[in-house]
């Protein structure tokens, strides 16, 4: 734009100079012609007024012509066009002049003029003819330089003037271009600030021409409106991004060809891609082959919401696929991936727990129902039978109540509703009491307990810690072999305490070790049924350890024994 304006102004300047030179030359030439005409008119008046007073008129005319040093030519023409007198040429050799324009004009109007080119381009001939009283024609001719000659003579001066004018024109064009563009340039600087969060800043020294003031005011108003819109859009985008990034579900949006348009961080974790931006524009299918692509590809038949459970990397997901429309036209497909592994696991545990509880409760209830039926039907032989059946009913009822109490106790521990009193507890002291309490059972089972106990204190509930240790040692004894051994140890490991119980019993199969801490779960069902217990012991141990911010490590090999280690924070840490 700057170049166009500069060239336009420069061209206008040069054009104006050329036109000025031409017009000035033309007016100068007209002045030269008028001057020549006036000079000849003066001479014509002098000659016409004095020629009759001289006896020898031809000599008189020749003297006037000679006095002008050859610049004036005098011709005296008879009415028939023949030459009566010629001051410069031989009149006898000259042709008839009756047809000359100035002669014809003089015959008709008593006065005539004409201008003819000479044999050279640099000279012009001016003619003036006047009819005398006797009918003859007196013609004067004066030779002057032509317009070309005048132009060539003035060319150096004109060229110098044109050069100076050109320099002035170039300078003026630059100044005019700058003066025209400076307001626009300042306006452009304002426009560049559009979208700046700080808005448009107008310097105090900023001058706005009256012609541009409406434009500048409009730019400022539009900038403020645009900044508000940009701020609102950025805020909405940040909110949407924050929501998407904090969703627990993976969200992927594709176009109508199933190329990725965007995804959140959770989806990237599921696809095992840290840089989700690198996936934009790529087809989703190679990265997510587990999806039901046969159903998805036919998007025209895709229902509003398609839900399928899929398995990927040992996890279970609920995949929800739905079409996305923009202005009632199919735009793409939205994939929502929800990790339901834990949910399904809990559901499975709930079903197994319900089944186990039903089974565990059914056994004592069946016994109670059977004994009660015998008594109600009178199928007893003596009062001793009644007492025997009653004692059996009471035993099974106590077993049932103990089982229900353990379930309620475990539930309270899980929900942190068990009222506990935390205090420094000497763990070795509790273990010694338990071993001494279980002495009759150890003799009966022919199991030997070996204790390696370092002095250690745990901050916790003494009753719960005693119950945890009791369950571990009790299981180690019950599931041991006759003549077996149980190794109980307490060792300090920095700011933690390791409480370990190891036996030489039947062990736990490797494929069942992950489930032994579930409620009512028993690794060896055939043998476990012969051993009394509710199946809640290790589940209670796990929750008591977690309640005391501890962890559990299980090591076991079938037919070689089991070791369970409880890692608890030290009471001094």
Coordinates of C-alpha atoms in Angstrom, one line a residue:
X1 CA 0.0 0.0 0.0
X2 CA 2.8 2.4 0.9
X3 CA 4.5 1.7 -2.5
X4 CA 1.2 2.2 -4.4
X5 CA 0.5 5.5 -2.7
X6 CA 4.1 6.7 -3.2
X7 CA 4.2 5.7 -6.9
X8 CA 0.7 7.3 -7.5
X9 CA 1.7 10.6 -5.9
X10 CA 5.0 10.6 -7.8
X11 CA 3.3 9.8 -11.1
X12 CA 0.8 12.6 -10.4
X13 CA 3.7 15.0 -9.7
X14 CA 5.5 14.1 -12.9
X15 CA 2.2 14.3 -14.9
X16 CA 1.5 17.8 -13.5
X17 CA 5.1 18.9 -14.4
X18 CA 4.7 17.6 -17.9
X19 CA 1.4 19.3 -18.4
X20 CA 2.7 22.5 -16.9
X21 CA 5.7 22.5 -19.3
X22 CA 3.4 21.8 -22.3
X23 CA 0.9 24.5 -21.4
X24 CA 3.6 27.0 -20.6
X25 CA 5.3 26.3 -24.0
X26 CA 2.0 26.6 -25.8
X27 CA 1.3 30.0 -24.1
X28 CA 4.9 31.1 -24.8
X29 CA 4.5 30.1 -28.5
X30 CA 1.2 32.0 -28.7
X31 CA 2.9 35.1 -27.2
X32 CA 5.7 34.8 -29.8
X33 CA 3.1 34.6 -32.6
X34 CA 1.2 37.6 -31.2
X35 CA 4.4 39.6 -31.0
X36 CA 5.4 38.7 -34.6
X37 CA 1.9 39.7 -35.7
X38 CA 2.0 43.0 -33.8
X39 CA 5.5 43.8 -35.3
X40 CA 4.3 43.1 -38.8
X41 CA 1.2 45.1 -38.2
X42 CA 3.2 48.1 -37.0
X43 CA 5.5 47.9 -40.1
X44 CA 2.4 47.4 -42.4
X45 CA 0.9 50.6 -41.0
X46 CA 4.1 52.5 -41.4
X47 CA 4.5 51.4 -45.0
X48 CA 0.9 51.8 -46.0
X49 CA 0.9 55.4 -44.6
X50 CA 4.2 56.5 -46.2
X51 CA 4.4 54.6 -49.5
X52 CA 2.3 57.1 -51.4
X53 CA 4.6 60.0 -50.3
X54 CA 7.6 58.6 -52.1
X55 CA 8.3 59.0 -55.8
X56 CA 10.2 55.8 -56.1
X57 CA 8.1 53.4 -54.1
X58 CA 10.0 50.3 -55.0
X59 CA 13.3 51.8 -53.8
X60 CA 11.5 52.9 -50.7
X61 CA 10.3 49.4 -50.0
X62 CA 13.7 47.9 -50.8
X63 CA 15.3 50.3 -48.3
X64 CA 12.9 49.3 -45.5
X65 CA 13.6 45.6 -46.2
X66 CA 17.3 46.1 -46.2
X67 CA 17.1 48.1 -43.0
X68 CA 15.6 45.0 -41.3
X69 CA 18.8 43.1 -42.2
X70 CA 16.9 40.5 -44.1
X71 CA 14.4 39.6 -41.4
X72 CA 11.6 41.3 -43.3
X73 CA 10.5 40.4 -46.7
X74 CA 8.2 42.7 -48.7
X75 CA 6.1 41.6 -51.6
X76 CA 3.9 44.0 -53.7
X77 CA 1.3 42.0 -55.6
X78 CA -1.0 43.2 -58.4
X79 CA -4.7 42.5 -58.3
X80 CA -4.2 39.7 -60.8
X81 CA -1.6 37.9 -58.6
X82 CA 1.5 38.9 -60.5
X83 CA 4.5 40.2 -58.6
X84 CA 5.0 43.9 -58.8
X85 CA 7.8 44.1 -56.3
X86 CA 9.8 41.5 -54.3
X87 CA 12.5 42.5 -51.8
X88 CA 14.3 39.2 -51.6
X89 CA 13.8 37.2 -54.8
X90 CA 13.6 38.0 -58.5
X91 CA 10.1 38.9 -59.2
X92 CA 10.3 37.6 -62.8
X93 CA 10.9 34.1 -61.7
X94 CA 8.2 34.0 -59.0
X95 CA 4.9 32.3 -59.6
X96 CA 1.5 33.9 -59.4
X97 CA 0.5 34.6 -55.7
X98 CA -3.3 35.0 -56.2
X99 CA -4.0 31.7 -54.7
X100 CA -2.1 32.3 -51.5
X101 CA -4.4 32.2 -48.4
X102 CA -3.3 35.6 -47.0
X103 CA -3.8 37.2 -50.5
X104 CA -7.2 35.7 -50.9
X105 CA -8.2 36.9 -47.3
X106 CA -6.9 40.4 -48.1
X107 CA -8.9 40.6 -51.3
X108 CA -12.0 39.5 -49.5
X109 CA -11.6 41.3 -46.2
X110 CA -8.8 43.9 -47.0
X111 CA -6.6 42.2 -44.4
X112 CA -5.2 38.7 -44.2
X113 CA -2.6 36.6 -42.2
X114 CA -1.0 33.2 -42.5
X115 CA 1.7 31.0 -41.0
X116 CA 3.6 28.5 -43.1
X117 CA 6.5 26.2 -42.3
X118 CA 9.9 26.9 -43.8
X119 CA 12.0 24.3 -45.5
X120 CA 13.6 23.6 -42.1
X121 CA 11.7 22.4 -39.0
X122 CA 13.4 25.1 -36.9
X123 CA 11.8 28.1 -38.7
X124 CA 8.2 29.4 -39.3
X125 CA 7.1 32.1 -41.8
X126 CA 4.5 34.7 -40.8
X127 CA 2.6 36.4 -43.6
X128 CA 0.4 39.6 -43.4
X129 CA -1.3 41.0 -46.4
X130 CA -3.3 44.3 -46.8
X131 CA -5.1 45.7 -49.7
X132 CA -4.0 49.1 -50.9
X133 CA -6.4 51.8 -52.1
X134 CA -5.4 51.1 -55.7
X135 CA -6.4 47.5 -55.3
X136 CA -2.9 46.1 -55.1
X137 CA -1.8 43.8 -52.2
X138 CA 1.1 44.6 -49.9
X139 CA 2.4 41.5 -48.2
X140 CA 4.9 41.4 -45.4
X141 CA 6.8 38.1 -44.5
X142 CA 8.8 37.6 -41.3
X143 CA 10.7 34.5 -40.4
X144 CA 10.8 33.4 -36.8
X145 CA 12.0 30.3 -34.9
X146 CA 9.5 27.5 -34.6
X147 CA 8.1 26.1 -31.4
X148 CA 10.6 23.2 -31.7
X149 CA 13.5 25.6 -32.0
X150 CA 12.3 27.5 -29.0
X151 CA 11.9 24.3 -27.0
X152 CA 15.3 23.1 -28.0
X153 CA 16.8 26.4 -27.0
X154 CA 15.1 26.2 -23.6
X155 CA 15.7 22.5 -23.1
X156 CA 18.7 22.8 -20.7
X157 CA 16.9 25.3 -18.5
X158 CA 13.7 23.2 -18.7
X159 CA 15.6 20.1 -17.9
X160 CA 17.3 21.7 -14.9
X161 CA 13.9 23.0 -13.7
X162 CA 12.4 19.6 -14.2
X163 CA 15.2 17.9 -12.3
X164 CA 14.7 20.2 -9.4
X165 CA 11.0 19.8 -9.6
X166 CA 11.4 16.0 -9.8
X167 CA 13.5 16.0 -6.6
X168 CA 11.0 18.2 -4.9
X169 CA 8.2 16.0 -6.2
X170 CA 9.9 12.8 -4.8
X171 CA 10.5 14.5 -1.5
X172 CA 6.9 15.8 -1.4
X173 CA 5.6 12.3 -2.4
X174 CA 7.5 10.7 0.5
X175 CA 6.2 13.3 2.9
X176 CA 2.7 13.0 1.7
X177 CA 2.8 9.2 1.8
X178 CA 4.1 9.2 5.3
X179 CA 1.5 11.8 6.4
X180 CA -1.2 9.7 4.8
X181 CA 0.0 6.4 6.2
X182 CA 1.0 7.5 9.7
X183 CA -2.6 7.7 11.0
X184 CA -3.3 4.3 9.4
X185 CA -0.1 2.8 10.8
X186 CA -1.1 4.0 14.3
X187 CA -4.6 2.5 13.7
X188 CA -2.9 -0.8 12.7
X189 CA -0.9 -0.8 15.9
X190 CA -4.2 -0.4 17.8
X191 CA -5.7 -3.3 15.8
X192 CA -2.8 -5.5 16.7
X193 CA -3.7 -5.2 20.3
X194 CA -7.1 -6.7 19.6
X195 CA -7.3 -9.9 21.7
X196 CA -4.8 -8.7 24.2
X197 CA -6.0 -9.7 27.7
X198 CA -5.0 -6.2 28.9
X199 CA -7.1 -4.5 26.2
X200 CA -6.2 -1.7 23.9
X201 CA -3.9 0.9 25.4
X202 CA -4.0 4.3 23.7
X203 CA -0.9 6.5 24.5
X204 CA -1.6 9.9 25.8
X205 CA 0.4 11.4 22.9
X206 CA -1.7 9.5 20.3
X207 CA -3.4 11.9 17.9
X208 CA -6.3 10.6 15.8
X209 CA -7.4 12.5 12.8
X210 CA -11.0 13.5 12.7
X211 CA -11.6 11.3 9.6
X212 CA -10.3 8.2 11.4
X213 CA -11.8 8.9 14.8
X214 CA -15.0 6.9 14.1
X215 CA -12.9 3.9 12.9
X216 CA -10.6 4.1 15.9
X217 CA -13.5 4.3 18.3
X218 CA -15.2 1.3 16.6
X219 CA -11.9 -0.7 16.8
X220 CA -11.6 0.0 20.6
X221 CA -15.3 -0.9 21.2
X222 CA -15.0 -4.1 19.1
X223 CA -11.7 -5.0 20.9
X224 CA -13.3 -4.7 24.3
X225 CA -16.3 -6.8 23.2
X226 CA -13.9 -9.3 21.6
X227 CA -11.7 -9.5 24.7
X228 CA -14.8 -10.2 26.8
X229 CA -15.8 -12.9 24.4
X230 CA -12.3 -14.4 24.3
X231 CA -12.1 -14.3 28.1
X232 CA -15.5 -16.0 28.3
X233 CA -14.6 -18.7 25.8
X234 CA -11.2 -19.4 27.5
X235 CA -13.0 -19.7 30.8
X236 CA -15.5 -22.1 29.4
X237 CA -12.7 -24.0 27.7
X238 CA -10.7 -24.2 30.9
X239 CA -13.7 -25.4 32.8
X240 CA -14.5 -28.1 30.2
X241 CA -10.8 -29.1 30.1
X242 CA -10.7 -29.3 33.9
X243 CA -13.8 -31.4 34.0
X244 CA -12.6 -33.7 31.3
X245 CA -9.1 -34.1 32.8
X246 CA -10.6 -35.0 36.2
X247 CA -13.1 -37.5 35.0
X248 CA -12.6 -41.0 36.2
X249 CA -13.9 -42.2 32.8
X250 CA -11.9 -42.2 29.6
X251 CA -13.5 -40.0 26.9
X252 CA -12.5 -40.1 23.2
X253 CA -14.2 -38.1 20.4
X254 CA -13.7 -39.2 16.8
X255 CA -14.9 -37.8 13.5
X256 CA -17.2 -39.7 11.1
X257 CA -14.2 -41.8 9.9
X258 CA -13.2 -42.7 13.5
X259 CA -10.1 -40.6 13.5
X260 CA -9.3 -39.2 16.9
X261 CA -10.3 -35.5 17.5
X262 CA -9.5 -35.4 21.2
X263 CA -9.3 -37.4 24.4
X264 CA -8.8 -36.8 28.1
X265 CA -5.9 -38.0 30.2
X266 CA -7.8 -41.0 31.6
X267 CA -8.4 -42.3 28.1
X268 CA -4.7 -41.9 27.3
X269 CA -3.8 -44.0 30.4
X270 CA -6.2 -46.7 29.3
X271 CA -4.6 -46.7 25.8
X272 CA -1.2 -46.5 27.5
X273 CA -0.3 -43.2 25.7
X274 CA 1.1 -40.4 27.7
X275 CA 1.1 -37.8 25.0
X276 CA -2.5 -37.8 23.9
X277 CA -2.0 -34.9 21.5
X278 CA 0.2 -37.2 19.3
X279 CA -2.9 -39.4 18.7
X280 CA -5.0 -36.5 17.2
X281 CA -5.8 -37.2 13.6
X282 CA -4.9 -40.9 13.8
X283 CA -7.5 -43.8 13.5
X284 CA -8.7 -45.1 16.9
X285 CA -9.1 -48.7 15.9
X286 CA -5.4 -49.8 15.9
X287 CA -5.1 -48.4 19.5
X288 CA -8.4 -49.8 20.7
X289 CA -8.9 -53.1 19.1
X290 CA -11.1 -54.4 22.0
X291 CA -14.0 -52.2 21.0
X292 CA -16.9 -53.9 19.0
X293 CA -15.9 -52.3 15.7
X294 CA -18.2 -54.5 13.7
X295 CA -21.2 -52.9 15.4
X296 CA -19.6 -49.4 15.5
X297 CA -18.6 -49.2 11.8
X298 CA -22.2 -49.3 10.7
X299 CA -22.9 -46.0 12.3
X300 CA -26.1 -45.6 10.4
X301 CA -27.5 -48.6 12.3
X302 CA -25.8 -47.6 15.6
X303 CA -28.3 -47.0 18.3
X304 CA -28.2 -43.8 20.4
X305 CA -26.2 -45.6 23.1
X306 CA -24.3 -48.8 22.6
X307 CA -22.9 -50.4 25.8
X308 CA -20.5 -53.3 25.9
X309 CA -18.2 -54.8 28.6
X310 CA -14.7 -55.3 27.3
X311 CA -11.5 -56.7 28.8
X312 CA -8.2 -55.0 28.3
X313 CA -4.9 -55.5 30.1
X314 CA -6.5 -57.7 32.9
X315 CA -9.1 -55.0 33.6
X316 CA -12.8 -54.9 32.8
X317 CA -14.3 -51.8 31.2
X318 CA -17.8 -50.6 30.4
X319 CA -17.6 -49.1 26.9
X320 CA -20.4 -46.7 26.0
X321 CA -20.5 -45.6 22.4
X322 CA -22.9 -42.9 21.1
X323 CA -23.2 -40.9 17.9
X324 CA -22.6 -37.1 18.0
X325 CA -24.6 -34.8 15.8
X326 CA -24.0 -31.2 14.8
X327 CA -26.8 -29.2 13.3
X328 CA -28.7 -32.5 12.9
X329 CA -25.9 -34.0 10.8
X330 CA -23.8 -36.9 11.9
X331 CA -20.5 -35.5 13.2
X332 CA -18.6 -38.3 14.9
X333 CA -18.6 -40.9 17.6
X334 CA -18.1 -40.5 21.4
X335 CA -16.4 -43.3 23.3
X336 CA -16.8 -43.4 27.1
X337 CA -14.6 -46.0 28.9
X338 CA -15.4 -46.7 32.5
X339 CA -13.2 -49.0 34.6
X340 CA -15.5 -51.4 36.3
X341 CA -12.9 -53.9 37.5
X342 CA -13.2 -53.0 41.1
X343 CA -17.0 -52.7 40.8
X344 CA -17.3 -56.2 39.2
X345 CA -14.9 -57.6 41.8
X346 CA -17.0 -56.1 44.6
X347 CA -20.1 -57.5 43.0
X348 CA -18.5 -60.9 42.8
X349 CA -17.5 -60.7 46.4
X350 CA -21.0 -59.7 47.4
X351 CA -22.4 -62.7 45.5
X352 CA -19.9 -65.0 47.1
X353 CA -20.4 -63.5 50.5
X354 CA -24.1 -64.0 50.2
X355 CA -23.6 -67.5 49.1
X356 CA -21.1 -68.3 51.9
X357 CA -23.2 -66.6 54.6
X358 CA -26.3 -68.6 53.4
X359 CA -24.2 -71.8 53.5
X360 CA -22.6 -71.1 56.8
X361 CA -25.9 -70.2 58.5
X362 CA -27.8 -73.0 56.9
X363 CA -25.7 -75.7 58.6
X364 CA -26.5 -74.7 62.3
X365 CA -30.0 -73.8 61.4
X366 CA -30.5 -77.2 59.7
X367 CA -29.2 -78.9 62.9
X368 CA -31.4 -76.8 65.1
X369 CA -34.4 -77.4 62.9
X370 CA -33.8 -81.2 62.9
X371 CA -33.4 -81.4 66.6
X372 CA -36.4 -79.3 67.2
X373 CA -38.4 -81.5 64.8
X374 CA -37.4 -84.6 66.8
X375 CA -38.5 -83.0 70.0
X376 CA -41.7 -81.7 68.7
X377 CA -42.6 -85.1 67.2
X378 CA -41.9 -86.8 70.5
X379 CA -39.3 -89.0 68.9
X380 CA -37.2 -89.3 72.1
X381 CA -37.1 -92.3 74.4
X382 CA -36.2 -90.6 77.7
X383 CA -35.7 -87.4 79.4
X384 CA -32.0 -87.8 78.9
X385 CA -32.6 -87.6 75.1
X386 CA -34.5 -84.3 75.6
X387 CA -31.6 -82.9 77.5
X388 CA -29.1 -84.2 74.9
X389 CA -31.1 -82.7 72.0
X390 CA -31.6 -79.4 73.9
X391 CA -27.8 -79.1 74.5
X392 CA -27.2 -79.7 70.8
X393 CA -29.7 -77.0 69.9
X394 CA -28.1 -74.7 72.4
X395 CA -24.6 -75.4 71.0
X396 CA -25.7 -74.8 67.4
X397 CA -27.5 -71.6 68.4
X398 CA -24.4 -70.4 70.2
X399 CA -22.3 -71.1 67.1
X400 CA -24.9 -69.2 65.0
X401 CA -24.8 -66.2 67.4
X402 CA -21.0 -66.2 67.5
X403 CA -20.9 -66.2 63.7
X404 CA -23.4 -63.3 63.5
X405 CA -21.4 -61.4 66.1
X406 CA -18.2 -61.9 64.2
X407 CA -19.9 -60.6 61.0
X408 CA -21.2 -57.5 62.9
X409 CA -17.8 -57.0 64.5
X410 CA -16.0 -57.2 61.1
X411 CA -18.5 -54.8 59.6
X412 CA -17.9 -52.3 62.4
X413 CA -14.1 -52.6 61.9
X414 CA -14.5 -52.0 58.1
X415 CA -16.7 -48.9 58.6
X416 CA -14.4 -47.6 61.4
X417 CA -17.3 -47.6 63.8
X418 CA -15.7 -49.9 66.4
X419 CA -14.9 -47.9 69.5
X420 CA -11.2 -48.2 70.1
X421 CA -8.8 -46.7 72.5
X422 CA -5.3 -46.2 71.1
X423 CA -2.4 -46.6 73.5
X424 CA 1.1 -48.0 73.5
X425 CA 0.8 -51.8 73.4
X426 CA 3.6 -54.2 74.1
X427 CA 3.1 -56.8 71.3
X428 CA 5.5 -59.5 72.7
X429 CA 3.5 -59.5 76.0
X430 CA 0.2 -60.1 74.1
X431 CA 1.8 -63.0 72.2
X432 CA 3.1 -64.7 75.3
X433 CA -0.3 -64.5 76.9
X434 CA -1.9 -66.0 73.8
X435 CA 0.7 -68.9 73.6
X436 CA 0.1 -69.6 77.3
X437 CA -3.7 -69.5 76.8
X438 CA -3.5 -72.0 73.8
X439 CA -1.2 -74.5 75.7
X440 CA -4.0 -77.1 76.0
X441 CA -4.7 -76.9 72.3
X442 CA -1.0 -77.1 71.4
X443 CA -0.8 -80.3 73.4
X444 CA -3.9 -81.7 71.8
X445 CA -2.7 -80.9 68.2
X446 CA 0.9 -81.9 69.1
X447 CA 2.2 -78.6 67.7
X448 CA 5.2 -76.7 69.0
X449 CA 5.3 -72.9 69.1
X450 CA 8.7 -71.1 68.8
X451 CA 8.8 -67.4 69.8
X452 CA 11.5 -64.9 68.8
X453 CA 10.2 -61.6 70.3
X454 CA 12.1 -58.4 70.4
X455 CA 10.9 -55.6 72.6
X456 CA 8.5 -53.5 70.5
X457 CA 5.6 -51.2 71.2
X458 CA 2.7 -50.5 68.8
X459 CA 0.3 -47.6 69.1
X460 CA -3.2 -49.1 68.8
X461 CA -6.1 -50.8 70.4
X462 CA -4.9 -53.7 72.7
X463 CA -8.1 -55.7 72.2
X464 CA -8.0 -55.6 68.4
X465 CA -4.3 -56.3 68.3
X466 CA -4.8 -59.3 70.6
X467 CA -7.6 -60.5 68.4
X468 CA -5.4 -60.2 65.3
X469 CA -2.5 -62.2 66.9
X470 CA -5.0 -64.7 68.3
X471 CA -6.5 -65.4 64.8
X472 CA -3.1 -65.8 63.2
X473 CA -1.6 -68.1 65.8
X474 CA -4.9 -70.1 66.0
X475 CA -5.0 -70.6 62.2
X476 CA -1.3 -71.7 62.2
X477 CA -2.1 -74.3 64.8
X478 CA -5.4 -75.6 63.4
X479 CA -4.1 -75.9 59.8
X480 CA -0.8 -77.5 60.9
X481 CA 0.2 -81.2 60.9
X482 CA 0.6 -83.3 64.0
X483 CA 4.2 -82.8 65.2
X484 CA 4.3 -79.5 63.3
X485 CA 5.9 -76.2 64.3
X486 CA 4.7 -72.6 64.5
X487 CA 7.3 -69.8 64.5
X488 CA 6.2 -66.5 65.9
X489 CA 8.5 -63.5 65.7
X490 CA 8.5 -59.8 66.4
X491 CA 11.3 -57.7 64.9
X492 CA 11.9 -54.0 64.7
X493 CA 12.7 -52.7 61.2
X494 CA 13.5 -49.0 61.5
X495 CA 10.3 -47.1 62.2
X496 CA 8.2 -50.3 61.6
X497 CA 7.6 -53.6 63.4
X498 CA 7.3 -56.9 61.6
X499 CA 5.0 -59.4 63.3
X500 CA 5.3 -62.8 61.6
X501 CA 3.6 -66.2 62.1
X502 CA 4.9 -69.1 60.1
X503 CA 3.7 -72.7 60.2
X504 CA 4.7 -76.0 58.7
X505 CA 1.2 -77.0 57.9
X506 CA -0.8 -77.7 54.7
X507 CA -0.1 -74.4 52.9
X508 CA -2.3 -72.5 50.5
X509 CA -2.4 -73.2 46.7
X510 CA -0.9 -70.3 44.7
X511 CA -4.1 -69.7 42.7
X512 CA -6.1 -69.1 45.9
X513 CA -3.7 -67.0 47.9
X514 CA -5.2 -63.7 46.7
X515 CA -8.6 -64.6 48.1
X516 CA -7.8 -66.0 51.6
X517 CA -8.5 -62.6 53.2
X518 CA -12.1 -62.6 51.9
X519 CA -15.0 -63.4 54.2
X520 CA -15.9 -67.1 54.6
X521 CA -13.3 -68.1 52.0
X522 CA -11.5 -71.3 52.6
X523 CA -8.6 -72.5 50.4
X524 CA -9.1 -76.2 50.9
X525 CA -12.9 -76.8 51.3
X526 CA -12.8 -80.5 51.8
X527 CA -10.4 -80.2 54.8
X528 CA -11.6 -76.9 56.0
X529 CA -15.0 -78.2 56.7
X530 CA -13.6 -80.6 59.2
X531 CA -11.9 -77.8 61.1
X532 CA -14.2 -75.6 63.2
X533 CA -14.3 -71.9 62.3
X534 CA -16.4 -69.3 60.7
X535 CA -14.0 -68.5 57.8
X536 CA -13.8 -64.8 59.0
X537 CA -10.5 -65.0 60.8
X538 CA -8.1 -63.7 58.1
X539 CA -10.6 -61.2 56.9
X540 CA -10.7 -59.7 60.5
X541 CA -6.9 -59.8 60.6
X542 CA -6.7 -57.9 57.4
X543 CA -9.0 -55.1 58.5
X544 CA -7.4 -54.8 62.0
X545 CA -4.0 -54.4 60.3
X546 CA -5.4 -51.8 57.9
X547 CA -7.1 -50.0 60.8
X548 CA -3.6 -49.7 62.4
X549 CA -2.1 -48.4 59.1
X550 CA -0.4 -51.7 58.6
X551 CA 0.1 -54.0 55.6
X552 CA 0.1 -57.8 55.1
X553 CA 2.6 -60.0 53.3
X554 CA 1.6 -63.6 52.5
X555 CA 4.1 -66.4 51.6
X556 CA 2.8 -69.9 51.2
X557 CA 3.5 -73.1 49.3
X558 CA 1.2 -76.0 49.3
X559 CA 2.2 -78.8 51.7
X560 CA 5.1 -76.7 52.9
X561 CA 3.4 -74.2 55.2
X562 CA 2.4 -70.6 55.3
X563 CA 4.0 -67.4 56.6
X564 CA 2.0 -64.2 57.2
X565 CA 3.8 -61.0 58.1
X566 CA 2.1 -57.9 59.5
X567 CA 4.0 -54.7 59.0
X568 CA 2.9 -52.2 61.6
X569 CA 4.1 -48.6 62.4
X570 CA 6.2 -48.5 65.6
X571 CA 4.7 -46.8 68.6
X572 CA 7.8 -44.6 68.8
X573 CA 7.7 -43.4 65.2

